[in-house]
PDB file of C-alpha atoms in Angstrom:
ATOM      1  CA  MET A1306       4.884  -0.564 -25.790  1.00 44.00           C
ATOM      2  CA  ILE A1307       4.200   0.331 -22.146  1.00 51.00           C
ATOM      3  CA  TYR A1308       7.872  -0.371 -21.383  1.00 49.00           C
ATOM      4  CA  LEU A1309       8.927   2.157 -23.993  1.00 40.00           C
ATOM      5  CA  PHE A1310       6.459   4.667 -22.575  1.00 46.00           C
ATOM      6  CA  PHE A1311       7.810   4.201 -19.049  1.00 48.00           C
ATOM      7  CA  SER A1312      11.425   4.436 -20.165  1.00 46.00           C
ATOM      8  CA  ILE A1313      10.714   7.767 -21.857  1.00 41.00           C
ATOM      9  CA  ILE A1314       8.888   9.451 -18.969  1.00 47.00           C
ATOM     10  CA  PHE A1315      11.077   8.404 -16.071  1.00 46.00           C
ATOM     11  CA  THR A1316      13.968  10.560 -15.019  1.00 42.00           C
ATOM     12  CA  SER A1317      16.985   9.287 -13.146  1.00 43.00           C
ATOM     13  CA  CYS A1318      18.187  10.800  -9.902  1.00 44.00           C
ATOM     14  CA  ASP A1319      20.823   9.106  -7.762  1.00 48.00           C
ATOM     15  CA  ASP A1320      20.013   5.700  -9.276  1.00 44.00           C
ATOM     16  CA  GLU A1321      16.357   6.132  -8.355  1.00 54.00           C
ATOM     17  CA  GLU A1322      13.736   6.391 -11.024  1.00 89.00           C
ATOM     18  CA  ASN A1323      11.223   9.190 -10.684  1.00 96.00           C
ATOM     19  CA  ILE A1324       8.072  10.077 -12.552  1.00 97.00           C
ATOM     20  CA  LEU A1325       6.587  13.551 -12.761  1.00 97.00           C
ATOM     21  CA  VAL A1326       2.993  14.081 -11.654  1.00 97.00           C
ATOM     22  CA  GLN A1327       1.844  15.232 -15.095  1.00 96.00           C
ATOM     23  CA  GLU A1328       3.046  11.900 -16.532  1.00 97.00           C
ATOM     24  CA  ALA A1329       1.758   9.753 -13.649  1.00 97.00           C
ATOM     25  CA  VAL A1330      -1.737  11.204 -14.098  1.00 97.00           C
ATOM     26  CA  LYS A1331      -1.852   9.667 -17.580  1.00 97.00           C
ATOM     27  CA  LEU A1332      -1.288   6.223 -16.040  1.00 97.00           C
ATOM     28  CA  LEU A1333      -4.097   6.340 -13.470  1.00 95.00           C
ATOM     29  CA  ASP A1334      -6.399   3.941 -15.283  1.00 93.00           C
ATOM     30  CA  GLN A1335      -3.747   1.618 -16.698  1.00 96.00           C
ATOM     31  CA  GLU A1336      -4.318  -1.996 -15.648  1.00 95.00           C
ATOM     32  CA  ASP A1337      -0.600  -2.693 -15.333  1.00 96.00           C
ATOM     33  CA  VAL A1338       0.090   0.224 -12.966  1.00 98.00           C
ATOM     34  CA  LEU A1339      -0.347   0.257  -9.184  1.00 98.00           C
ATOM     35  CA  PHE A1340      -0.095   3.414  -7.086  1.00 98.00           C
ATOM     36  CA  LEU A1341       1.382   2.545  -3.683  1.00 99.00           C
ATOM     37  CA  ASP A1342       0.861   5.034  -0.855  1.00 99.00           C
ATOM     38  CA  VAL A1343       3.480   4.683   1.892  1.00 99.00           C
ATOM     39  CA  ARG A1344       2.156   7.443   4.160  1.00 98.00           C
ATOM     40  CA  THR A1345       0.529   6.733   7.514  1.00 98.00           C
ATOM     41  CA  SER A1346      -3.084   5.582   7.679  1.00 97.00           C
ATOM     42  CA  GLN A1347      -3.945   8.953   9.266  1.00 98.00           C
ATOM     43  CA  GLU A1348      -2.456  10.856   6.330  1.00 98.00           C
ATOM     44  CA  PHE A1349      -4.274   8.559   3.918  1.00 97.00           C
ATOM     45  CA  LYS A1350      -7.593   9.056   5.709  1.00 96.00           C
ATOM     46  CA  TYR A1351      -7.469  12.800   6.370  1.00 97.00           C
ATOM     47  CA  GLU A1352      -5.430  14.174   3.455  1.00 96.00           C
ATOM     48  CA  GLY A1353      -6.914  12.016   0.711  1.00 95.00           C
ATOM     49  CA  SER A1354      -5.178   9.687  -1.703  1.00 97.00           C
ATOM     50  CA  ILE A1355      -4.684   8.867  -5.354  1.00 97.00           C
ATOM     51  CA  LYS A1356      -7.570   6.926  -6.883  1.00 95.00           C
ATOM     52  CA  ASN A1357      -7.329   3.167  -6.208  1.00 96.00           C
ATOM     53  CA  ALA A1358      -4.001   3.493  -4.374  1.00 98.00           C
ATOM     54  CA  LEU A1359      -2.905   0.675  -2.095  1.00 98.00           C
ATOM     55  CA  LEU A1360      -1.841   1.828   1.377  1.00 98.00           C
ATOM     56  CA  ILE A1361       1.134   0.194   3.063  1.00 98.00           C
ATOM     57  CA  PRO A1362       2.869   2.629   5.436  1.00 98.00           C
ATOM     58  CA  VAL A1363       6.623   2.741   4.882  1.00 98.00           C
ATOM     59  CA  ASN A1364       7.262   1.530   8.446  1.00 97.00           C
ATOM     60  CA  ASP A1365       5.248  -1.627   7.664  1.00 98.00           C
ATOM     61  CA  LEU A1366       6.509  -2.189   4.140  1.00 97.00           C
ATOM     62  CA  GLU A1367       9.270  -4.686   4.841  1.00 95.00           C
ATOM     63  CA  LYS A1368       7.083  -6.959   6.966  1.00 96.00           C
ATOM     64  CA  LYS A1369       4.129  -6.663   4.536  1.00 96.00           C
ATOM     65  CA  ILE A1370       6.143  -7.063   1.346  1.00 95.00           C
ATOM     66  CA  THR A1371       4.427 -10.382   0.623  1.00 94.00           C
ATOM     67  CA  MET A1372       1.191  -8.417   0.096  1.00 93.00           C
ATOM     68  CA  LEU A1373       2.835  -6.912  -2.980  1.00 96.00           C
ATOM     69  CA  GLU A1374       3.876 -10.207  -4.578  1.00 95.00           C
ATOM     70  CA  ALA A1375       0.575 -10.261  -6.504  1.00 94.00           C
ATOM     71  CA  TYR A1376       1.629  -6.958  -8.107  1.00 95.00           C
ATOM     72  CA  LYS A1377       5.131  -8.027  -9.126  1.00 95.00           C
ATOM     73  CA  SER A1378       4.221  -7.937 -12.819  1.00 95.00           C
ATOM     74  CA  LYS A1379       2.833  -4.400 -12.516  1.00 96.00           C
ATOM     75  CA  ASN A1380       4.618  -1.082 -12.648  1.00 97.00           C
ATOM     76  CA  ILE A1381       4.392   0.341  -9.127  1.00 98.00           C
ATOM     77  CA  ILE A1382       4.410   4.094  -8.590  1.00 99.00           C
ATOM     78  CA  VAL A1383       5.252   4.851  -4.959  1.00 99.00           C
ATOM     79  CA  TYR A1384       4.316   8.078  -3.224  1.00 99.00           C
ATOM     80  CA  CYS A1385       4.245   9.662   0.211  1.00 98.00           C
ATOM     81  CA  ARG A1386       3.614  13.245   1.307  1.00 98.00           C
ATOM     82  CA  SER A1387       6.719  14.908  -0.161  1.00 97.00           C
ATOM     83  CA  GLY A1388       8.879  12.151  -1.626  1.00 93.00           C
ATOM     84  CA  ARG A1389      11.317  11.313   1.171  1.00 95.00           C
ATOM     85  CA  ARG A1390       9.621   8.153   2.483  1.00 97.00           C
ATOM     86  CA  SER A1391       8.682   6.990  -0.993  1.00 98.00           C
ATOM     87  CA  LYS A1392      12.341   7.153  -2.040  1.00 97.00           C
ATOM     88  CA  MET A1393      13.186   4.781   0.823  1.00 96.00           C
ATOM     89  CA  ALA A1394      10.312   2.497  -0.187  1.00 98.00           C
ATOM     90  CA  THR A1395      11.374   2.618  -3.839  1.00 97.00           C
ATOM     91  CA  LYS A1396      14.881   1.530  -2.889  1.00 96.00           C
ATOM     92  CA  LEU A1397      13.582  -1.374  -0.788  1.00 96.00           C
ATOM     93  CA  LEU A1398      11.212  -2.562  -3.515  1.00 97.00           C
ATOM     94  CA  LYS A1399      13.923  -2.320  -6.194  1.00 97.00           C
ATOM     95  CA  GLU A1400      16.119  -4.549  -4.025  1.00 96.00           C
ATOM     96  CA  LYS A1401      13.248  -7.079  -4.024  1.00 96.00           C
ATOM     97  CA  ASN A1402      13.057  -6.904  -7.848  1.00 96.00           C
ATOM     98  CA  PHE A1403       9.812  -4.977  -8.195  1.00 97.00           C
ATOM     99  CA  ASN A1404       9.215  -2.645 -11.148  1.00 97.00           C
ATOM    100  CA  VAL A1405       9.001   0.521  -9.101  1.00 98.00           C
ATOM    101  CA  THR A1406       9.153   4.266  -9.605  1.00 98.00           C
ATOM    102  CA  ASN A1407       9.011   7.185  -7.196  1.00 98.00           C
ATOM    103  CA  LEU A1408       6.412   9.936  -7.691  1.00 98.00           C
ATOM    104  CA  GLU A1409       8.483  13.126  -7.805  1.00 97.00           C
ATOM    105  CA  GLY A1410       7.259  15.576  -5.142  1.00 97.00           C
ATOM    106  CA  GLY A1411       4.802  13.116  -3.603  1.00 98.00           C
ATOM    107  CA  PHE A1412       1.178  13.824  -2.763  1.00 98.00           C
ATOM    108  CA  ILE A1413       1.957  17.524  -2.254  1.00 97.00           C
ATOM    109  CA  ALA A1414       2.945  17.790  -5.931  1.00 97.00           C
ATOM    110  CA  TRP A1415      -0.090  15.690  -6.920  1.00 97.00           C
ATOM    111  CA  ARG A1416      -2.531  18.035  -5.157  1.00 96.00           C
ATOM    112  CA  LYS A1417      -0.713  21.113  -6.430  1.00 96.00           C
ATOM    113  CA  TYR A1418      -1.019  19.817  -9.997  1.00 95.00           C
ATOM    114  CA  PHE A1419      -4.786  19.418  -9.679  1.00 88.00           C
ATOM    115  CA  SER A1420      -5.301  22.721  -7.853  1.00 89.00           C
ATOM    116  CA  SER A1421      -3.520  24.508 -10.704  1.00 83.00           C
ATOM    117  CA  LYS A1422      -5.980  22.938 -13.169  1.00 71.00           C
ATOM    118  CA  GLN A1423      -8.999  24.627 -11.543  1.00 63.00           C
TER     119      GLN A1423
END
């Protein structure tokens, strides 16, 4: 069922799967979904983050990939500030056979979505 849900909401762009913020929000509390933040620790600390996100900066991702092995059965939604770094991370994780999707527009789009709801 969750597979069907994911296949419906993802869009394809240059062989990279993306998910829109309004769809990712619905997955926040799903047990089989992990939000992976690939920004710097400074960005994570000072700009905020998505609830329960795991931080592994993109520059550290390849050497810390073993940290993610425990999440291999989960659907991983990767984000950064705008989407550029998370696309690189998504590509790397796909090559390592993770179930991974890029958050379209990154944390900027995430915050914009919530600011428009107020």
